[in-house]
Amino acid sequence: MPSLFGRLMPRSQSFSTAFTSLAENTHEGSAVFVEMVEKYDGAEGYVNRIKEIEHAGDNMTHALLTHLNQTFITPFDREDIYMLAGRVDDVLDLIDAAARAFVTYRIARVRQGVVDLAKVLHQATGKVVAAVHVLGKQDHILDHCIEINRLENEGDRLSRKLIAELFDEEKDPVQIIKWKEIIETIETAVDKCEDVANVIETITLKNA
Amino acid sequence: MPSLFGRLMPRSQSFSTAFTSLAENTHEGSAVFVEMVEKYDGAEGYVNRIKEIEHAGDNMTHALLTHLNQTFITPFDREDIYMLAGRVDDVLDLIDAAARAFVTYRIARVRQGVVDLAKVLHQATGKVVAAVHVLGKQDHILDHCIEINRLENEGDRLSRKLIAELFDEEKDPVQIIKWKEIIETIETAVDKCEDVANVIETITLKNA
Amino acid sequence: MPSLFGRLMPRSQSFSTAFTSLAENTHEGSAVFVEMVEKYDGAEGYVNRIKEIEHAGDNMTHALLTHLNQTFITPFDREDIYMLAGRVDDVLDLIDAAARAFVTYRIARVRQGVVDLAKVLHQATGKVVAAVHVLGKQDHILDHCIEINRLENEGDRLSRKLIAELFDEEKDPVQIIKWKEIIETIETAVDKCEDVANVIETITLKNA
């Protein structure tokens, strides 16, 4: 239990550290996912590792929000902290969902181009780490956000191409259903990185 | 039109009552849905009953938000009240969507396991009622939230199993499309109960 | 850079103008979409026009949010301005997604009834323009919101009918997958107009 003084003081430091850990955890999840689709051997082991990372993320988010609710003065607007934690968590949830779909759907081999899409996601989570790391410090933060937006466009373009190829090449409707969902889930994870960037941008502009 | 004095006073009572009614209405919707999939005879009658419950819920939500917008001092943060009403309403919308899909897709018989998933949803809405009922009173409220989280995990596990079985057993892609949507809609309704629990937890911690 | 005095003064005018432009831009997007599905000749040209409108919308939203973050006193609650801009942008994103699906899926001819659904969307975006135009002025604003709700119900009813017909008439599962997504995307765009109406209603009641 912190002293009253401790509870009233801005805790820029502790929130920044907590967000950096949260973002790094999500980035680790996307790294494991890239490895899974690249090697594609023993998907279940990778899925279990991502599941553990996701549980760790849940605990970090929970601790951060509990801290937030017990802190009187916060370095950034309370809603923005809440929103930022939620959006970083969303990315990891989608990585977990994408990975598990490979097991649920008993995917035998990974379609051409899906590894590239996973790599775009991994680049985006890397930029989320970079942006969160300098949160409130203004240094290059908007550059990171612009780069996340660029990666989101790249992910959008690539997933659209993969979906078009899927419908052109695949004749089995069941395979179409499976892969459409997997591709869209990865793409939505990249999208959510842009949502993170938008919250970071809002926090940065408010504190300018 | 309440007096100025009435408008300025905290209305903990009226908000609690309104939220309890809203949660009970959603719980009634899930009860009718369980009955529908268990008996599975005359789905349209059940769908109409759920539609009526959903309309009643819309009216309750509308009245609650109008009251909120006219109240100067609120017992909990305004955004949290707004959020809580919205999330409870989301659950009912999804129950309505799941029920209607059975009619739209002319479902002849209910797949194995779907009744169990509907029952998990019903247990979750029951816990939402219990949690909302003690809102602001702290008694056991976090226990209810933990139980909702447990039910969400249970719903997640069960729906994943049902989807895997669907793809393993069903050869007709059109049946896969229909059931995949129904199962996912029920599971999303359970998910949204967890969103309700998260808002309740936030309100509880803020007022601790 | 505005003077300190300028930054501190309420900017009802500039926010109203910005929102009207944003809503008109979305309405233009839905007009191009209706034309595209009505004529259905050279979908790619229409998709490119909608993409340009969407980019223009992104820039408008960005400028509005930057202005918001630099303005000390705002005519409406900051969160509501943020929310309203986001929701109007969501509608346009979905129009863009619906239009692009026709190209991705190499749709040869437009199914019966889809033009009607697009027209309901266009009516709804028209009412969004009307409501945003009188934002903060109270004149008939709730009438516009009620009309948007009516159109959302109409869109819901129509899309449900189209989906039922799709499953009854279409035997090719791949066509079902394609059209189900297109119809649902248009319907979600109409839904999002209702979300806009809900934010407008909240702003109006708060300022009553």
CSV table of N, CA and C in Angstrom, one decimal, chain C residues 33-123:
chain,number,residue,atom,x,y,z
C,33,PHE,N,-21.4,5.3,-54.4
C,33,PHE,CA,-21.6,3.9,-54.2
C,33,PHE,C,-23.0,3.5,-54.8
C,34,VAL,N,-24.0,4.3,-54.6
C,34,VAL,CA,-25.3,4.0,-55.2
C,34,VAL,C,-25.2,4.0,-56.7
C,35,GLU,N,-24.5,5.0,-57.3
C,35,GLU,CA,-24.3,5.1,-58.7
C,35,GLU,C,-23.6,3.8,-59.2
C,36,MET,N,-22.6,3.4,-58.5
C,36,MET,CA,-21.8,2.2,-58.9
C,36,MET,C,-22.7,1.0,-59.0
C,37,VAL,N,-23.5,0.7,-58.0
C,37,VAL,CA,-24.3,-0.5,-58.0
C,37,VAL,C,-25.5,-0.4,-58.9
C,38,GLU,N,-25.9,0.8,-59.2
C,38,GLU,CA,-27.1,1.0,-60.1
C,38,GLU,C,-26.6,0.8,-61.6
C,39,LYS,N,-25.6,1.5,-61.9
C,39,LYS,CA,-25.1,1.3,-63.3
C,39,LYS,C,-24.3,0.0,-63.5
C,40,TYR,N,-23.5,-0.3,-62.5
C,40,TYR,CA,-22.6,-1.5,-62.5
C,40,TYR,C,-21.9,-1.7,-63.8
C,41,ASP,N,-21.1,-0.8,-64.1
C,41,ASP,CA,-20.3,-0.8,-65.3
C,41,ASP,C,-18.9,-0.1,-65.0
C,42,GLY,N,-17.9,-0.8,-65.0
C,42,GLY,CA,-16.6,-0.2,-64.7
C,42,GLY,C,-16.4,0.1,-63.2
C,43,ALA,N,-16.6,-1.0,-62.3
C,43,ALA,CA,-16.6,-0.8,-60.9
C,43,ALA,C,-15.3,-0.2,-60.4
C,44,GLU,N,-14.2,-0.5,-61.1
C,44,GLU,CA,-12.9,0.0,-60.6
C,44,GLU,C,-12.8,1.5,-60.5
C,45,GLY,N,-13.4,2.2,-61.5
C,45,GLY,CA,-13.4,3.6,-61.6
C,45,GLY,C,-14.1,4.2,-60.3
C,46,TYR,N,-15.3,3.6,-60.0
C,46,TYR,CA,-16.0,4.1,-58.8
C,46,TYR,C,-15.3,3.8,-57.5
C,47,VAL,N,-14.6,2.6,-57.5
C,47,VAL,CA,-13.8,2.3,-56.3
C,47,VAL,C,-12.7,3.3,-56.1
C,48,ASN,N,-12.1,3.7,-57.2
C,48,ASN,CA,-11.0,4.7,-57.0
C,48,ASN,C,-11.6,6.1,-56.5
C,49,ARG,N,-12.8,6.4,-57.1
C,49,ARG,CA,-13.4,7.7,-56.6
C,49,ARG,C,-13.7,7.6,-55.1
C,50,ILE,N,-14.2,6.5,-54.7
C,50,ILE,CA,-14.6,6.4,-53.3
C,50,ILE,C,-13.3,6.4,-52.4
C,51,LYS,N,-12.2,5.7,-52.9
C,51,LYS,CA,-11.0,5.8,-52.2
C,51,LYS,C,-10.5,7.2,-52.0
C,52,GLU,N,-10.6,8.0,-53.1
C,52,GLU,CA,-10.2,9.5,-52.9
C,52,GLU,C,-11.0,10.2,-51.9
C,53,ILE,N,-12.3,9.9,-51.9
C,53,ILE,CA,-13.2,10.5,-50.9
C,53,ILE,C,-12.9,10.1,-49.5
C,54,GLU,N,-12.5,8.8,-49.4
C,54,GLU,CA,-12.1,8.3,-48.1
C,54,GLU,C,-10.8,9.0,-47.6
C,55,HIS,N,-9.8,9.1,-48.5
C,55,HIS,CA,-8.6,9.8,-48.1
C,55,HIS,C,-8.9,11.3,-47.7
C,56,ALA,N,-9.8,12.0,-48.4
C,56,ALA,CA,-10.2,13.3,-48.1
C,56,ALA,C,-10.8,13.3,-46.7
C,57,GLY,N,-11.6,12.3,-46.4
C,57,GLY,CA,-12.3,12.2,-45.1
C,57,GLY,C,-11.2,12.0,-44.0
C,58,ASP,N,-10.2,11.2,-44.2
C,58,ASP,CA,-9.2,10.9,-43.3
C,58,ASP,C,-8.4,12.2,-42.9
C,59,ASN,N,-8.2,13.0,-44.0
C,59,ASN,CA,-7.5,14.3,-43.7
C,59,ASN,C,-8.3,15.3,-42.9
C,60,MET,N,-9.6,15.3,-43.3
C,60,MET,CA,-10.6,16.2,-42.5
C,60,MET,C,-10.6,15.8,-41.0
C,61,THR,N,-10.8,14.4,-40.8
C,61,THR,CA,-10.8,13.9,-39.4
C,61,THR,C,-9.6,14.3,-38.7
C,62,HIS,N,-8.4,14.1,-39.4
C,62,HIS,CA,-7.2,14.4,-38.7
C,62,HIS,C,-7.0,15.8,-38.3
C,63,ALA,N,-7.4,16.7,-39.3
C,63,ALA,CA,-7.4,18.2,-39.0
C,63,ALA,C,-8.3,18.5,-37.8
C,64,LEU,N,-9.5,17.9,-37.8
C,64,LEU,CA,-10.5,18.2,-36.8
C,64,LEU,C,-9.9,17.8,-35.4
C,65,LEU,N,-9.3,16.6,-35.4
C,65,LEU,CA,-8.8,16.1,-34.1
C,65,LEU,C,-7.6,16.9,-33.6
C,66,THR,N,-6.8,17.3,-34.5
C,66,THR,CA,-5.6,18.1,-34.2
C,66,THR,C,-6.1,19.4,-33.6
C,67,HIS,N,-7.1,20.0,-34.3
C,67,HIS,CA,-7.7,21.3,-33.8
C,67,HIS,C,-8.3,21.0,-32.4
C,68,LEU,N,-9.0,19.9,-32.2
C,68,LEU,CA,-9.6,19.6,-30.9
C,68,LEU,C,-8.6,19.5,-29.8
C,69,ASN,N,-7.4,18.9,-30.1
C,69,ASN,CA,-6.4,18.7,-29.1
C,69,ASN,C,-5.7,20.0,-28.8
C,70,GLN,N,-5.8,21.0,-29.7
C,70,GLN,CA,-5.2,22.3,-29.4
C,70,GLN,C,-6.1,23.3,-28.8
C,71,THR,N,-7.4,22.9,-28.7
C,71,THR,CA,-8.4,23.9,-28.2
C,71,THR,C,-8.7,23.6,-26.8
C,72,PHE,N,-8.6,24.7,-26.0
C,72,PHE,CA,-8.8,24.6,-24.5
C,72,PHE,C,-10.2,24.4,-24.1
C,73,ILE,N,-11.1,25.2,-24.6
C,73,ILE,CA,-12.5,25.1,-24.3
C,73,ILE,C,-13.2,24.7,-25.6
C,74,THR,N,-14.0,23.6,-25.5
C,74,THR,CA,-14.7,23.1,-26.7
C,74,THR,C,-16.2,23.3,-26.5
C,75,PRO,N,-16.9,23.5,-27.6
C,75,PRO,CA,-18.4,23.8,-27.5
C,75,PRO,C,-19.2,22.6,-26.9
C,76,PHE,N,-18.7,21.4,-27.2
C,76,PHE,CA,-19.3,20.2,-26.7
C,76,PHE,C,-18.2,19.4,-25.9
C,77,ASP,N,-18.6,18.4,-25.2
C,77,ASP,CA,-17.6,17.6,-24.5
C,77,ASP,C,-16.6,17.0,-25.5
C,78,ARG,N,-15.4,17.1,-25.1
C,78,ARG,CA,-14.3,16.6,-25.9
C,78,ARG,C,-14.4,15.2,-26.4
C,79,GLU,N,-14.8,14.3,-25.5
C,79,GLU,CA,-15.0,12.9,-25.9
C,79,GLU,C,-16.1,12.7,-26.9
C,80,ASP,N,-17.1,13.6,-26.8
C,80,ASP,CA,-18.2,13.5,-27.8
C,80,ASP,C,-17.8,13.9,-29.2
C,81,ILE,N,-17.0,15.0,-29.2
C,81,ILE,CA,-16.4,15.4,-30.5
C,81,ILE,C,-15.6,14.4,-31.1
C,82,TYR,N,-14.7,13.8,-30.3
C,82,TYR,CA,-13.8,12.7,-30.8
C,82,TYR,C,-14.6,11.5,-31.3
C,83,MET,N,-15.6,11.1,-30.5
C,83,MET,CA,-16.5,10.0,-30.9
C,83,MET,C,-17.3,10.3,-32.2
C,84,LEU,N,-17.8,11.5,-32.3
C,84,LEU,CA,-18.6,11.8,-33.5
C,84,LEU,C,-17.8,11.8,-34.7
C,85,ALA,N,-16.6,12.3,-34.7
C,85,ALA,CA,-15.7,12.3,-35.8
C,85,ALA,C,-15.4,10.8,-36.2
C,86,GLY,N,-15.1,10.0,-35.2
C,86,GLY,CA,-14.8,8.6,-35.4
C,86,GLY,C,-15.9,7.9,-36.0
C,87,ARG,N,-17.1,8.1,-35.6
C,87,ARG,CA,-18.3,7.4,-36.1
C,87,ARG,C,-18.6,7.7,-37.5
C,88,VAL,N,-18.5,9.0,-37.8
C,88,VAL,CA,-18.8,9.5,-39.2
C,88,VAL,C,-17.8,8.9,-40.2
C,89,ASP,N,-16.5,8.8,-39.7
C,89,ASP,CA,-15.4,8.2,-40.5
C,89,ASP,C,-15.7,6.6,-40.6
C,90,ASP,N,-16.2,6.0,-39.6
C,90,ASP,CA,-16.5,4.5,-39.7
C,90,ASP,C,-17.5,4.3,-40.9
C,91,VAL,N,-18.5,5.1,-41.0
C,91,VAL,CA,-19.5,4.9,-42.1
C,91,VAL,C,-18.8,4.9,-43.5
C,92,LEU,N,-17.9,5.9,-43.7
C,92,LEU,CA,-17.2,6.0,-45.0
C,92,LEU,C,-16.2,4.8,-45.2
C,93,ASP,N,-15.6,4.4,-44.1
C,93,ASP,CA,-14.7,3.2,-44.2
C,93,ASP,C,-15.5,2.0,-44.7
C,94,LEU,N,-16.7,1.8,-44.2
C,94,LEU,CA,-17.5,0.7,-44.6
C,94,LEU,C,-18.0,0.8,-46.0
C,95,ILE,N,-18.3,2.0,-46.4
C,95,ILE,CA,-18.7,2.2,-47.9
C,95,ILE,C,-17.6,1.8,-48.8
C,96,ASP,N,-16.4,2.3,-48.4
C,96,ASP,CA,-15.2,1.9,-49.1
C,96,ASP,C,-15.0,0.4,-49.2
C,97,ALA,N,-15.1,-0.3,-48.0
C,97,ALA,CA,-14.9,-1.7,-48.0
C,97,ALA,C,-16.0,-2.4,-48.8
C,98,ALA,N,-17.2,-2.0,-48.8
C,98,ALA,CA,-18.3,-2.6,-49.6
C,98,ALA,C,-18.0,-2.4,-51.1
C,99,ALA,N,-17.6,-1.2,-51.5
C,99,ALA,CA,-17.3,-1.0,-52.9
C,99,ALA,C,-16.1,-1.9,-53.4
C,100,ARG,N,-15.1,-1.9,-52.6
C,100,ARG,CA,-13.9,-2.7,-53.0
C,100,ARG,C,-14.2,-4.2,-53.1
C,101,ALA,N,-15.1,-4.7,-52.3
C,101,ALA,CA,-15.4,-6.1,-52.3
C,101,ALA,C,-16.0,-6.5,-53.7
C,102,PHE,N,-16.7,-5.6,-54.4
C,102,PHE,CA,-17.2,-5.9,-55.7
C,102,PHE,C,-16.0,-6.2,-56.7
C,103,VAL,N,-14.9,-5.5,-56.5
C,103,VAL,CA,-13.8,-5.7,-57.4
C,103,VAL,C,-13.0,-6.9,-57.0
C,104,THR,N,-12.7,-7.0,-55.7
C,104,THR,CA,-11.9,-8.2,-55.1
C,104,THR,C,-12.6,-9.5,-55.5
C,105,TYR,N,-14.0,-9.5,-55.4
C,105,TYR,CA,-14.7,-10.7,-55.7
C,105,TYR,C,-15.1,-10.9,-57.1
C,106,ARG,N,-14.7,-10.0,-58.0
C,106,ARG,CA,-15.0,-10.0,-59.4
C,106,ARG,C,-16.4,-10.3,-59.6
C,107,ILE,N,-17.3,-9.4,-59.0
C,107,ILE,CA,-18.7,-9.6,-59.1
C,107,ILE,C,-19.1,-9.2,-60.5
C,108,ALA,N,-19.9,-10.1,-61.2
C,108,ALA,CA,-20.3,-9.9,-62.6
C,108,ALA,C,-21.5,-9.0,-62.7
C,109,ARG,N,-22.5,-9.3,-61.8
C,109,ARG,CA,-23.7,-8.5,-61.8
C,109,ARG,C,-24.3,-8.4,-60.4
C,110,VAL,N,-25.0,-7.3,-60.2
C,110,VAL,CA,-25.5,-7.0,-58.8
C,110,VAL,C,-26.8,-7.7,-58.5
C,111,ARG,N,-26.8,-8.4,-57.4
C,111,ARG,CA,-28.0,-9.1,-57.0
C,111,ARG,C,-29.2,-8.2,-56.8
C,112,GLN,N,-30.4,-8.7,-57.1
C,112,GLN,CA,-31.6,-8.0,-56.8
C,112,GLN,C,-31.7,-7.5,-55.4
C,113,GLY,N,-32.1,-6.3,-55.2
C,113,GLY,CA,-32.3,-5.8,-53.9
C,113,GLY,C,-31.1,-5.0,-53.3
C,114,VAL,N,-29.9,-5.3,-53.8
C,114,VAL,CA,-28.7,-4.7,-53.2
C,114,VAL,C,-28.7,-3.1,-53.5
C,115,VAL,N,-29.3,-2.7,-54.7
C,115,VAL,CA,-29.4,-1.3,-55.0
C,115,VAL,C,-30.3,-0.6,-53.9
C,116,ASP,N,-31.4,-1.3,-53.6
C,116,ASP,CA,-32.3,-0.7,-52.6
C,116,ASP,C,-31.6,-0.5,-51.2
C,117,LEU,N,-30.8,-1.5,-50.9
C,117,LEU,CA,-30.0,-1.4,-49.6
C,117,LEU,C,-29.1,-0.2,-49.6
C,118,ALA,N,-28.4,-0.1,-50.8
C,118,ALA,CA,-27.4,1.0,-50.9
C,118,ALA,C,-28.2,2.4,-50.8
C,119,LYS,N,-29.4,2.4,-51.4
C,119,LYS,CA,-30.2,3.6,-51.3
C,119,LYS,C,-30.6,4.0,-49.9
C,120,VAL,N,-30.9,2.9,-49.1
C,120,VAL,CA,-31.3,3.2,-47.7
C,120,VAL,C,-30.0,3.8,-47.0
C,121,LEU,N,-28.9,3.3,-47.3
C,121,LEU,CA,-27.6,3.8,-46.7
C,121,LEU,C,-27.5,5.3,-47.1
C,122,HIS,N,-27.7,5.6,-48.4
C,122,HIS,CA,-27.6,7.0,-48.9
C,122,HIS,C,-28.6,7.9,-48.2
C,123,GLN,N,-29.8,7.4,-48.0
C,123,GLN,CA,-30.8,8.2,-47.2
C,123,GLN,C,-30.3,8.5,-45.8
